Amino acid sequence: MAPSIRLSPAARSLFDEPLAIAVQGLGPRQQVTLRTSLRDETGQLFQASAHYQAGDDGELDLARCPALPGGSFSGLEPMGLLWALQPQRPFWYMVKRDVQSPFLLQLEVFEGHGERPGRLLAQAQHERAFLRDGVRRVPVREGRIRATLFLPPGEDTSPGIIDIHGVGGGLFEHRASLLANHGFATLALAYYQFEDLPQQPNELHLEYFEEAVNYMLQHPQVKGPGVGLLGFSKGGEVSLAMAAFLKNIMAVASLNGPVAVTMTPLSYKDKSIPTLTLYEHKAKTTNSKILDYSDVPEDPFQAPGNQSLIPLEKAEAQFLFIVGQDDRVVKSEYYATEVCKLLQAQGKENFQILSYPGTGHCIDPPFFPLYPIGNHPVFHKRAVLGGELRAYSKAQVHAWSQIQAFFKKHL
């Protein structure tokens, strides 16, 4: 019997779902190298490989067989060939712009454990999709809002979430589309550098985000009386400010978001919040000549009467702070801890912190590749973002399930 790859689900799975991988028809205790490849929408190649040895029966099941040293990872890691995918071009971030088409994953089995791949023994293809059957993608151009709404299958009402991305502009749909598969009506909201929105705003007006909240609450398929917010980085900061100043925000999950206003001032009606001062001379150079900017923003908790802190004590919402202990862009663990102390001092208990070791600034849904070094959003120089491969892969999976549980509970 010729070797073959057995996948479950066989042909297609959602990007955030596990994929069971096995190889059958090998020789007893045969040594093989498994390799996964995926090209993103720009054509950039991501790959991972691992060394394995088949069982006495010639079967190789990644759920039971540990990877041997020498590949992208070792040990018992059934999903290692997915979470260990790394760009062949350094410092490249995997983006999914068109969530209506799947990523195509290639799997190959080669003979032996050599430096170069041996003879090709088997290969398979698998689609990693972003939309479950029946999930609807609705472009939204209402008033000033520029967004995409993802609605779960059927006509019932679902809890509503607004997903707000970080610095970089544009419209990112990958997280919102995946959340809709789990039963949430999710609005991926752009706020600059998209269509007719400002290219580089001098100020962010919370009235724009309020319009998005009202749009969601008036939608016949969004279950009221309020909405949830999921924000990453600057989007986390904006989400926290929305909870402090706007009505009908029930729950906020902040992924490595600052708790003070950074880079672009925020305003609402007649109130304006200035930004933290940045001290670029405090940037450190790492061994690899890449800059570490973690000490550059001033500390809002050490400056008495700091005007940049978001007044979270005014918020009625529940807060989930998801922080990477190795975040080198925002001191997110420190920020979350200090702001929760302030809330506690006010007699509030509406917060929870999930803190992940070995996890940097970028926390994407499960199985997105680690992005430890990238361009700094303000200084536009190559910067350490932080994170370590295996720890990050575990954090992604755990945080994703916790985000869903948090919104199910509070919405």
mmCIF file of C-alpha atoms in Angstrom:
data_model
loop_
_atom_site.group_PDB
_atom_site.id
_atom_site.type_symbol
_atom_site.label_atom_id
_atom_site.label_comp_id
_atom_site.label_asym_id
_atom_site.label_seq_id
_atom_site.Cartn_x
_atom_site.Cartn_y
_atom_site.Cartn_z
ATOM 1 C CA MET A 1 0.000 0.000 0.000
ATOM 2 C CA ALA A 2 1.457 3.376 -1.031
ATOM 3 C CA PRO A 3 1.801 5.989 1.737
ATOM 4 C CA SER A 4 -1.092 8.463 1.995
ATOM 5 C CA ILE A 5 -2.067 11.405 4.197
ATOM 6 C CA ARG A 6 -5.302 11.180 6.173
ATOM 7 C CA LEU A 7 -6.845 14.465 7.339
ATOM 8 C CA SER A 8 -9.866 15.109 9.551
ATOM 9 C CA PRO A 9 -11.855 17.118 8.534
ATOM 10 C CA ALA A 10 -10.875 15.695 5.142
ATOM 11 C CA ALA A 11 -11.032 18.575 2.653
ATOM 12 C CA ARG A 12 -11.831 21.791 4.493
ATOM 13 C CA SER A 13 -11.729 23.202 8.012
ATOM 14 C CA LEU A 14 -12.066 26.607 9.622
ATOM 15 C CA PHE A 15 -8.774 28.428 10.194
ATOM 16 C CA ASP A 16 -9.172 28.447 13.981
ATOM 17 C CA GLU A 17 -10.146 24.746 14.150
ATOM 18 C CA PRO A 18 -7.777 21.870 14.901
ATOM 19 C CA LEU A 19 -6.854 19.576 12.018
ATOM 20 C CA ALA A 20 -6.046 15.925 12.684
ATOM 21 C CA ILE A 21 -3.103 14.717 10.553
ATOM 22 C CA ALA A 22 -2.003 11.107 10.050
ATOM 23 C CA VAL A 23 0.078 9.184 7.493
ATOM 24 C CA GLN A 24 -0.637 5.547 6.649
ATOM 25 C CA GLY A 25 1.121 2.966 4.488
ATOM 26 C CA LEU A 26 4.681 3.669 5.682
ATOM 27 C CA GLY A 27 7.224 0.972 6.531
ATOM 28 C CA PRO A 28 7.571 -0.170 10.170
ATOM 29 C CA ARG A 29 9.432 2.559 12.143
ATOM 30 C CA GLN A 30 10.168 4.393 8.889
ATOM 31 C CA GLN A 31 11.740 7.835 9.312
ATOM 32 C CA VAL A 32 9.980 10.666 7.437
ATOM 33 C CA THR A 33 9.853 14.447 7.286
ATOM 34 C CA LEU A 34 6.450 16.144 7.112
ATOM 35 C CA ARG A 35 6.227 19.628 5.613
ATOM 36 C CA THR A 36 3.374 22.125 5.420
ATOM 37 C CA SER A 37 3.311 25.087 3.026
ATOM 38 C CA LEU A 38 0.883 27.963 2.608
ATOM 39 C CA ARG A 39 1.014 31.067 0.422
ATOM 40 C CA ASP A 40 -0.690 34.226 1.644
ATOM 41 C CA GLU A 41 -2.606 36.575 -0.635
ATOM 42 C CA THR A 42 0.561 38.445 -1.614
ATOM 43 C CA GLY A 43 2.205 35.171 -2.687
ATOM 44 C CA GLN A 44 4.578 35.004 0.303
ATOM 45 C CA LEU A 45 5.420 31.446 1.326
ATOM 46 C CA PHE A 46 5.030 30.147 4.907
ATOM 47 C CA GLN A 47 6.463 26.730 5.801
ATOM 48 C CA ALA A 48 6.980 24.353 8.725
ATOM 49 C CA SER A 49 8.521 20.889 8.879
ATOM 50 C CA ALA A 50 9.005 18.165 11.454
ATOM 51 C CA HIS A 51 10.823 14.826 11.732
ATOM 52 C CA TYR A 52 8.823 11.729 12.645
ATOM 53 C CA GLN A 53 9.160 7.969 12.932
ATOM 54 C CA ALA A 54 6.236 5.701 12.039
ATOM 55 C CA GLY A 55 4.990 3.034 14.463
ATOM 56 C CA ASP A 56 5.617 -0.698 14.116
ATOM 57 C CA ASP A 57 2.471 -0.907 11.973
ATOM 58 C CA GLY A 58 3.667 1.806 9.544
ATOM 59 C CA GLU A 59 1.096 4.282 10.915
ATOM 60 C CA LEU A 60 1.971 7.816 11.932
ATOM 61 C CA ASP A 61 -0.671 9.757 13.888
ATOM 62 C CA LEU A 62 0.466 13.234 14.984
ATOM 63 C CA ALA A 63 -1.899 13.060 17.976
ATOM 64 C CA ARG A 64 0.124 10.111 19.351
ATOM 65 C CA CYS A 65 3.614 10.400 17.838
ATOM 66 C CA PRO A 66 6.018 13.080 19.099
ATOM 67 C CA ALA A 67 8.087 15.028 16.580
ATOM 68 C CA LEU A 68 11.815 14.253 16.867
ATOM 69 C CA PRO A 69 14.418 17.048 17.237
ATOM 70 C CA GLY A 70 15.613 18.812 14.094
ATOM 71 C CA GLY A 71 12.496 20.353 12.578
ATOM 72 C CA SER A 72 10.467 23.485 13.282
ATOM 73 C CA PHE A 73 9.379 21.960 16.628
ATOM 74 C CA SER A 74 9.701 18.740 18.616
ATOM 75 C CA GLY A 75 7.532 16.819 21.084
ATOM 76 C CA LEU A 76 3.892 15.786 20.984
ATOM 77 C CA GLU A 77 2.299 18.679 19.084
ATOM 78 C CA PRO A 78 -0.655 17.514 16.954
ATOM 79 C CA MET A 79 -1.077 21.038 15.500
ATOM 80 C CA GLY A 80 2.630 21.923 15.326
ATOM 81 C CA LEU A 81 2.722 21.833 11.521
ATOM 82 C CA LEU A 82 0.150 24.655 11.545
ATOM 83 C CA TRP A 83 1.231 26.869 14.428
ATOM 84 C CA ALA A 84 4.916 26.638 13.476
ATOM 85 C CA LEU A 85 4.394 28.010 9.949
ATOM 86 C CA GLN A 86 6.938 30.781 9.416
ATOM 87 C CA PRO A 87 7.436 33.218 6.507
ATOM 88 C CA GLN A 88 10.326 32.456 4.190
ATOM 89 C CA ARG A 89 10.735 36.221 3.827
ATOM 90 C CA PRO A 90 11.857 37.612 7.213
ATOM 91 C CA PHE A 91 9.556 39.880 9.246
ATOM 92 C CA TRP A 92 6.497 39.137 7.114
ATOM 93 C CA TYR A 93 3.016 39.254 8.692
ATOM 94 C CA MET A 94 0.325 36.926 7.371
ATOM 95 C CA VAL A 95 -2.744 38.944 6.425
ATOM 96 C CA LYS A 96 -6.099 37.644 5.202
ATOM 97 C CA ARG A 97 -7.898 40.391 3.320
ATOM 98 C CA ASP A 98 -10.434 38.315 1.379
ATOM 99 C CA VAL A 99 -12.103 36.091 3.976
ATOM 100 C CA GLN A 100 -14.469 34.699 1.330
ATOM 101 C CA SER A 101 -11.664 32.560 -0.113
ATOM 102 C CA PRO A 102 -9.791 29.958 1.965
ATOM 103 C CA PHE A 103 -6.047 29.594 2.399
ATOM 104 C CA LEU A 104 -4.729 26.468 0.652
ATOM 105 C CA LEU A 105 -2.523 24.299 2.858
ATOM 106 C CA GLN A 106 -0.128 21.842 1.167
ATOM 107 C CA LEU A 107 1.104 18.813 3.109
ATOM 108 C CA GLU A 108 4.016 16.646 1.938
ATOM 109 C CA VAL A 109 5.726 13.540 3.315
ATOM 110 C CA PHE A 110 9.404 13.001 2.419
ATOM 111 C CA GLU A 111 11.668 10.051 3.034
ATOM 112 C CA GLY A 112 14.254 10.378 5.828
ATOM 113 C CA HIS A 113 15.472 13.227 8.020
ATOM 114 C CA GLY A 114 18.116 14.766 5.750
ATOM 115 C CA GLU A 115 19.058 18.427 5.405
ATOM 116 C CA ARG A 116 17.422 18.368 1.985
ATOM 117 C CA PRO A 117 14.044 16.690 1.480
ATOM 118 C CA GLY A 118 14.294 13.020 0.426
ATOM 119 C CA ARG A 119 11.979 11.305 -2.051
ATOM 120 C CA LEU A 120 8.362 12.583 -1.995
ATOM 121 C CA LEU A 121 6.177 9.767 -0.608
ATOM 122 C CA ALA A 122 2.745 11.421 -0.336
ATOM 123 C CA GLN A 123 1.040 14.785 -0.604
ATOM 124 C CA ALA A 124 -2.350 16.353 0.099
ATOM 125 C CA GLN A 125 -4.130 19.692 -0.055
ATOM 126 C CA HIS A 126 -6.522 21.157 2.480
ATOM 127 C CA GLU A 127 -8.591 24.352 2.576
ATOM 128 C CA ARG A 128 -8.413 26.520 5.707
ATOM 129 C CA ALA A 129 -11.569 28.658 5.510
ATOM 130 C CA PHE A 130 -12.748 31.772 7.344
ATOM 131 C CA LEU A 131 -16.499 31.486 6.846
ATOM 132 C CA ARG A 132 -18.697 28.582 7.925
ATOM 133 C CA ASP A 133 -21.514 27.713 5.505
ATOM 134 C CA GLY A 134 -24.402 30.139 6.007
ATOM 135 C CA VAL A 135 -22.392 32.977 7.598
ATOM 136 C CA ARG A 136 -23.188 36.170 5.700
ATOM 137 C CA ARG A 137 -20.709 38.930 4.911
ATOM 138 C CA VAL A 138 -22.405 42.332 4.586
ATOM 139 C CA PRO A 139 -20.383 45.430 3.536
ATOM 140 C CA VAL A 140 -21.566 48.406 5.637
ATOM 141 C CA ARG A 141 -21.525 51.987 4.293
ATOM 142 C CA GLU A 142 -24.060 53.695 6.593
ATOM 143 C CA GLY A 143 -23.549 57.370 7.411
ATOM 144 C CA ARG A 144 -19.829 57.687 8.140
ATOM 145 C CA ILE A 145 -19.345 54.019 9.062
ATOM 146 C CA ARG A 146 -16.992 51.949 6.907
ATOM 147 C CA ALA A 147 -17.165 48.353 8.043
ATOM 148 C CA THR A 148 -18.122 44.759 7.286
ATOM 149 C CA LEU A 149 -20.781 42.920 9.270
ATOM 150 C CA PHE A 150 -20.641 39.131 9.654
ATOM 151 C CA LEU A 151 -23.919 37.461 10.597
ATOM 152 C CA PRO A 152 -24.242 33.875 11.878
ATOM 153 C CA PRO A 153 -26.515 31.508 9.914
ATOM 154 C CA GLY A 154 -30.294 31.794 10.300
ATOM 155 C CA GLU A 155 -32.582 34.686 11.138
ATOM 156 C CA ASP A 156 -32.314 34.624 14.952
ATOM 157 C CA THR A 157 -30.732 37.447 16.926
ATOM 158 C CA SER A 158 -27.114 37.021 18.077
ATOM 159 C CA PRO A 159 -24.916 38.893 20.568
ATOM 160 C CA GLY A 160 -23.223 41.825 18.821
ATOM 161 C CA ILE A 161 -19.484 42.565 18.900
ATOM 162 C CA ILE A 162 -17.516 45.400 17.282
ATOM 163 C CA ASP A 163 -13.971 44.346 16.351
ATOM 164 C CA ILE A 164 -11.451 47.213 16.239
ATOM 165 C CA HIS A 165 -7.931 46.729 14.903
ATOM 166 C CA GLY A 166 -4.697 48.431 15.856
ATOM 167 C CA VAL A 167 -2.493 50.979 14.131
ATOM 168 C CA GLY A 168 -1.921 50.422 10.429
ATOM 169 C CA GLY A 169 -5.293 51.519 9.118
ATOM 170 C CA GLY A 170 -7.515 49.664 6.700
ATOM 171 C CA LEU A 171 -10.174 47.070 7.303
ATOM 172 C CA PHE A 172 -9.222 43.709 8.826
ATOM 173 C CA GLU A 173 -11.904 41.014 8.661
ATOM 174 C CA HIS A 174 -10.150 37.783 9.697
ATOM 175 C CA ARG A 175 -10.991 37.960 13.407
ATOM 176 C CA ALA A 176 -14.570 39.177 12.928
ATOM 177 C CA SER A 177 -15.344 36.487 10.332
ATOM 178 C CA LEU A 178 -14.045 33.724 12.614
ATOM 179 C CA LEU A 179 -16.069 35.066 15.569
ATOM 180 C CA ALA A 180 -19.254 34.991 13.470
ATOM 181 C CA ASN A 181 -18.709 31.244 12.969
ATOM 182 C CA HIS A 182 -19.081 30.931 16.753
ATOM 183 C CA GLY A 183 -22.467 32.655 16.894
ATOM 184 C CA PHE A 184 -21.655 36.371 17.235
ATOM 185 C CA ALA A 185 -22.874 39.145 14.931
ATOM 186 C CA THR A 186 -19.502 40.840 14.448
ATOM 187 C CA LEU A 187 -18.745 44.220 12.884
ATOM 188 C CA ALA A 188 -15.165 44.663 11.618
ATOM 189 C CA LEU A 189 -14.793 48.441 11.845
ATOM 190 C CA ALA A 190 -12.263 50.542 9.923
ATOM 191 C CA TYR A 191 -11.420 53.952 11.382
ATOM 192 C CA TYR A 192 -8.710 55.395 9.143
ATOM 193 C CA GLN A 193 -6.796 54.763 5.922
ATOM 194 C CA PHE A 194 -9.760 53.082 4.260
ATOM 195 C CA GLU A 195 -11.852 54.424 1.358
ATOM 196 C CA ASP A 196 -12.962 57.975 2.264
ATOM 197 C CA LEU A 197 -11.912 57.825 5.932
ATOM 198 C CA PRO A 198 -9.031 60.119 6.966
ATOM 199 C CA GLN A 199 -5.559 58.925 5.944
ATOM 200 C CA GLN A 200 -3.762 60.145 9.093
ATOM 201 C CA PRO A 201 -6.249 61.601 11.588
ATOM 202 C CA ASN A 202 -5.023 64.327 13.975
ATOM 203 C CA GLU A 203 -7.688 63.237 16.436
ATOM 204 C CA LEU A 204 -10.039 60.258 16.800
ATOM 205 C CA HIS A 205 -13.633 61.267 17.502
ATOM 206 C CA LEU A 206 -15.588 58.802 19.637
ATOM 207 C CA GLU A 207 -18.763 59.986 17.880
ATOM 208 C CA TYR A 208 -17.686 57.881 14.880
ATOM 209 C CA PHE A 209 -17.473 54.768 17.064
ATOM 210 C CA GLU A 210 -20.775 55.708 18.754
ATOM 211 C CA GLU A 211 -22.382 55.633 15.299
ATOM 212 C CA ALA A 212 -21.144 52.057 14.911
ATOM 213 C CA VAL A 213 -22.631 51.089 18.308
ATOM 214 C CA ASN A 214 -25.988 52.592 17.316
ATOM 215 C CA TYR A 215 -25.881 50.844 13.935
ATOM 216 C CA MET A 216 -25.405 47.506 15.685
ATOM 217 C CA LEU A 217 -28.168 48.086 18.237
ATOM 218 C CA GLN A 218 -30.654 49.036 15.508
ATOM 219 C CA HIS A 219 -29.851 45.925 13.455
ATOM 220 C CA PRO A 220 -32.708 43.378 13.543
ATOM 221 C CA GLN A 221 -30.283 40.457 14.027
ATOM 222 C CA VAL A 222 -28.292 41.959 16.900
ATOM 223 C CA LYS A 223 -29.523 40.993 20.350
ATOM 224 C CA GLY A 224 -29.590 44.025 22.688
ATOM 225 C CA PRO A 225 -29.551 45.802 25.018
ATOM 226 C CA GLY A 226 -25.806 46.463 24.482
ATOM 227 C CA VAL A 227 -22.779 45.346 22.502
ATOM 228 C CA GLY A 228 -19.336 43.929 23.186
ATOM 229 C CA LEU A 229 -16.040 45.357 21.960
ATOM 230 C CA LEU A 230 -12.943 43.406 20.955
ATOM 231 C CA GLY A 231 -9.932 45.636 20.392
ATOM 232 C CA PHE A 232 -6.282 44.916 19.626
ATOM 233 C CA SER A 233 -3.508 47.401 20.547
ATOM 234 C CA LYS A 234 -4.745 50.925 19.621
ATOM 235 C CA GLY A 235 -8.139 49.281 19.003
ATOM 236 C CA GLY A 236 -8.076 48.053 22.614
ATOM 237 C CA GLU A 237 -7.380 51.593 23.788
ATOM 238 C CA VAL A 238 -10.281 52.933 21.676
ATOM 239 C CA SER A 239 -12.561 50.186 23.048
ATOM 240 C CA LEU A 240 -11.696 51.111 26.643
ATOM 241 C CA ALA A 241 -12.390 54.797 25.893
ATOM 242 C CA MET A 242 -15.742 53.864 24.324
ATOM 243 C CA ALA A 243 -16.673 52.006 27.516
ATOM 244 C CA ALA A 244 -15.730 55.068 29.593
ATOM 245 C CA PHE A 245 -17.708 57.605 27.536
ATOM 246 C CA LEU A 246 -20.458 55.840 25.564
ATOM 247 C CA LYS A 247 -23.667 54.079 26.581
ATOM 248 C CA ASN A 248 -24.671 50.477 25.828
ATOM 249 C CA ILE A 249 -21.174 48.932 26.055
ATOM 250 C CA MET A 250 -21.615 45.719 28.071
ATOM 251 C CA ALA A 251 -18.250 43.955 27.743
ATOM 252 C CA VAL A 252 -14.773 44.880 26.464
ATOM 253 C CA ALA A 253 -11.966 42.430 25.645
ATOM 254 C CA SER A 254 -8.691 44.312 25.162
ATOM 255 C CA LEU A 255 -5.792 42.499 23.480
ATOM 256 C CA ASN A 256 -2.564 44.228 24.569
ATOM 257 C CA GLY A 257 -4.315 47.589 24.558
ATOM 258 C CA PRO A 258 -2.930 50.679 26.301
ATOM 259 C CA VAL A 259 -5.059 52.069 29.161
ATOM 260 C CA ALA A 260 -3.965 55.626 28.338
ATOM 261 C CA VAL A 261 -4.325 57.486 25.047
ATOM 262 C CA THR A 262 -1.341 57.007 22.729
ATOM 263 C CA MET A 263 -0.203 58.480 19.396
ATOM 264 C CA THR A 264 -3.504 60.119 18.369
ATOM 265 C CA PRO A 265 -5.614 62.192 20.811
ATOM 266 C CA LEU A 266 -9.199 61.094 21.471
ATOM 267 C CA SER A 267 -12.167 63.404 21.786
ATOM 268 C CA TYR A 268 -15.841 63.077 22.679
ATOM 269 C CA LYS A 269 -18.189 66.069 22.537
ATOM 270 C CA ASP A 270 -16.346 68.833 24.422
ATOM 271 C CA LYS A 271 -13.774 66.585 26.102
ATOM 272 C CA SER A 272 -10.352 65.832 24.611
ATOM 273 C CA ILE A 273 -7.796 63.355 25.981
ATOM 274 C CA PRO A 274 -4.161 64.136 25.134
ATOM 275 C CA THR A 275 -1.603 61.448 24.281
ATOM 276 C CA LEU A 276 1.185 60.071 26.438
ATOM 277 C CA THR A 277 4.584 61.612 25.757
ATOM 278 C CA LEU A 278 7.005 59.336 23.896
ATOM 279 C CA TYR A 279 10.728 59.498 24.677
ATOM 280 C CA GLU A 280 12.382 58.035 21.592
ATOM 281 C CA HIS A 281 15.860 58.247 23.189
ATOM 282 C CA LYS A 282 14.752 55.490 25.596
ATOM 283 C CA ALA A 283 14.641 52.917 22.775
ATOM 284 C CA LYS A 284 17.160 50.093 23.311
ATOM 285 C CA THR A 285 19.049 48.193 20.608
ATOM 286 C CA THR A 286 18.947 44.388 20.895
ATOM 287 C CA ASN A 287 21.801 42.003 19.983
ATOM 288 C CA SER A 288 20.317 41.612 16.518
ATOM 289 C CA LYS A 289 20.378 45.438 16.037
ATOM 290 C CA ILE A 290 16.585 45.611 16.213
ATOM 291 C CA LEU A 291 15.055 48.297 18.426
ATOM 292 C CA ASP A 292 13.119 47.625 21.631
ATOM 293 C CA TYR A 293 10.679 50.484 22.244
ATOM 294 C CA SER A 294 9.022 49.138 25.408
ATOM 295 C CA ASP A 295 10.377 51.946 27.643
ATOM 296 C CA VAL A 296 9.578 54.791 25.241
ATOM 297 C CA PRO A 297 6.070 55.877 26.431
ATOM 298 C CA GLU A 298 5.918 57.823 29.691
ATOM 299 C CA ASP A 299 4.374 55.929 32.614
ATOM 300 C CA PRO A 300 0.840 57.300 33.146
ATOM 301 C CA PHE A 301 0.758 55.852 36.676
ATOM 302 C CA GLN A 302 3.936 57.632 37.775
ATOM 303 C CA ALA A 303 2.852 61.075 36.540
ATOM 304 C CA PRO A 304 0.402 62.505 39.125
ATOM 305 C CA GLY A 305 -2.754 63.895 37.554
ATOM 306 C CA ASN A 306 -1.883 62.373 34.185
ATOM 307 C CA GLN A 307 -4.475 63.571 31.670
ATOM 308 C CA SER A 308 -3.904 60.700 29.230
ATOM 309 C CA LEU A 309 -5.296 57.895 31.398
ATOM 310 C CA ILE A 310 -8.704 56.679 30.217
ATOM 311 C CA PRO A 311 -11.246 57.201 33.070
ATOM 312 C CA LEU A 312 -12.299 53.535 33.254
ATOM 313 C CA GLU A 313 -13.930 54.083 36.653
ATOM 314 C CA LYS A 314 -16.795 55.738 34.709
ATOM 315 C CA ALA A 315 -17.480 52.560 32.723
ATOM 316 C CA GLU A 316 -20.302 50.142 33.475
ATOM 317 C CA ALA A 317 -18.875 47.413 31.228
ATOM 318 C CA GLN A 318 -17.127 44.178 32.171
ATOM 319 C CA PHE A 319 -13.428 44.142 31.208
ATOM 320 C CA LEU A 320 -11.224 41.287 30.038
ATOM 321 C CA PHE A 321 -7.572 42.328 29.724
ATOM 322 C CA ILE A 322 -5.606 39.851 27.614
ATOM 323 C CA VAL A 323 -1.898 40.595 27.913
ATOM 324 C CA GLY A 324 1.345 39.127 26.621
ATOM 325 C CA GLN A 325 4.069 39.106 29.260
ATOM 326 C CA ASP A 326 6.643 39.617 26.481
ATOM 327 C CA ASP A 327 4.792 42.520 24.796
ATOM 328 C CA ARG A 328 7.567 44.959 23.781
ATOM 329 C CA VAL A 329 5.309 47.629 22.271
ATOM 330 C CA VAL A 330 2.886 48.269 25.125
ATOM 331 C CA LYS A 331 3.653 47.415 28.765
ATOM 332 C CA SER A 332 0.286 45.718 28.672
ATOM 333 C CA GLU A 333 0.632 43.486 31.750
ATOM 334 C CA TYR A 334 1.784 46.427 33.891
ATOM 335 C CA TYR A 335 -0.973 48.686 32.500
ATOM 336 C CA ALA A 336 -3.722 46.136 33.101
ATOM 337 C CA THR A 337 -2.510 45.374 36.635
ATOM 338 C CA GLU A 338 -2.267 49.053 37.619
ATOM 339 C CA VAL A 339 -5.604 50.063 36.125
ATOM 340 C CA CYS A 340 -7.338 47.152 37.867
ATOM 341 C CA LYS A 341 -5.830 48.323 41.183
ATOM 342 C CA LEU A 342 -7.423 51.728 40.559
ATOM 343 C CA LEU A 343 -10.783 50.093 39.776
ATOM 344 C CA GLN A 344 -10.509 47.949 42.902
ATOM 345 C CA ALA A 345 -9.809 51.041 45.013
ATOM 346 C CA GLN A 346 -13.134 52.424 43.710
ATOM 347 C CA GLY A 347 -14.879 49.256 44.938
ATOM 348 C CA LYS A 348 -15.253 47.797 41.445
ATOM 349 C CA GLU A 349 -14.864 44.125 40.519
ATOM 350 C CA ASN A 350 -15.779 44.329 36.830
ATOM 351 C CA PHE A 351 -12.420 43.127 35.497
ATOM 352 C CA GLN A 352 -10.330 40.052 34.794
ATOM 353 C CA ILE A 353 -6.734 39.749 33.540
ATOM 354 C CA LEU A 354 -5.431 36.852 31.452
ATOM 355 C CA SER A 355 -1.644 37.049 31.305
ATOM 356 C CA TYR A 356 0.363 34.840 28.934
ATOM 357 C CA PRO A 357 4.095 34.114 29.288
ATOM 358 C CA GLY A 358 6.209 34.005 26.119
ATOM 359 C CA THR A 359 3.562 36.042 24.278
ATOM 360 C CA GLY A 360 4.337 39.315 22.527
ATOM 361 C CA HIS A 361 2.303 42.226 21.197
ATOM 362 C CA CYS A 362 0.390 40.449 18.417
ATOM 363 C CA ILE A 363 -2.283 38.052 19.666
ATOM 364 C CA ASP A 364 -4.233 36.695 16.706
ATOM 365 C CA PRO A 365 -6.803 33.883 16.587
ATOM 366 C CA PRO A 366 -5.388 30.333 16.749
ATOM 367 C CA PHE A 367 -2.857 29.089 14.201
ATOM 368 C CA PHE A 368 -1.854 32.472 12.802
ATOM 369 C CA PRO A 369 1.968 32.530 12.594
ATOM 370 C CA LEU A 370 4.006 34.204 15.311
ATOM 371 C CA TYR A 371 5.004 37.769 14.370
ATOM 372 C CA PRO A 372 7.819 38.636 16.829
ATOM 373 C CA ILE A 373 9.544 41.424 14.859
ATOM 374 C CA GLY A 374 7.836 44.059 12.744
ATOM 375 C CA ASN A 375 7.620 47.761 11.991
ATOM 376 C CA HIS A 376 6.944 50.029 14.951
ATOM 377 C CA PRO A 377 3.571 51.778 14.423
ATOM 378 C CA VAL A 378 4.935 55.240 15.344
ATOM 379 C CA PHE A 379 8.638 55.280 14.528
ATOM 380 C CA HIS A 380 8.362 53.133 11.374
ATOM 381 C CA LYS A 381 11.593 51.330 12.212
ATOM 382 C CA ARG A 382 12.072 47.600 12.680
ATOM 383 C CA ALA A 383 11.107 46.767 16.256
ATOM 384 C CA VAL A 384 10.859 43.830 18.625
ATOM 385 C CA LEU A 385 7.189 42.947 19.163
ATOM 386 C CA GLY A 386 7.989 39.963 21.400
ATOM 387 C CA GLY A 387 6.822 36.382 21.723
ATOM 388 C CA GLU A 388 8.123 32.828 21.508
ATOM 389 C CA LEU A 389 6.686 30.207 19.157
ATOM 390 C CA ARG A 390 5.349 27.391 21.365
ATOM 391 C CA ALA A 391 4.169 29.610 24.242
ATOM 392 C CA TYR A 392 2.395 31.916 21.800
ATOM 393 C CA SER A 393 0.625 29.028 20.055
ATOM 394 C CA LYS A 394 -0.800 27.877 23.401
ATOM 395 C CA ALA A 395 -1.803 31.448 24.342
ATOM 396 C CA GLN A 396 -3.685 31.921 21.048
ATOM 397 C CA VAL A 397 -5.842 28.832 21.575
ATOM 398 C CA HIS A 398 -6.556 29.565 25.243
ATOM 399 C CA ALA A 399 -7.273 33.285 24.760
ATOM 400 C CA TRP A 400 -9.613 32.621 21.824
ATOM 401 C CA SER A 401 -11.803 30.267 23.865
ATOM 402 C CA GLN A 402 -11.771 32.714 26.802
ATOM 403 C CA ILE A 403 -12.843 35.640 24.589
ATOM 404 C CA GLN A 404 -15.843 33.650 23.362
ATOM 405 C CA ALA A 405 -16.776 32.516 26.893
ATOM 406 C CA PHE A 406 -16.477 36.110 28.170
ATOM 407 C CA PHE A 407 -18.824 37.502 25.504
ATOM 408 C CA LYS A 408 -21.291 34.606 25.852
ATOM 409 C CA LYS A 409 -21.488 35.331 29.593
ATOM 410 C CA HIS A 410 -21.845 39.117 29.432
ATOM 411 C CA LEU A 411 -23.840 39.582 26.218
#
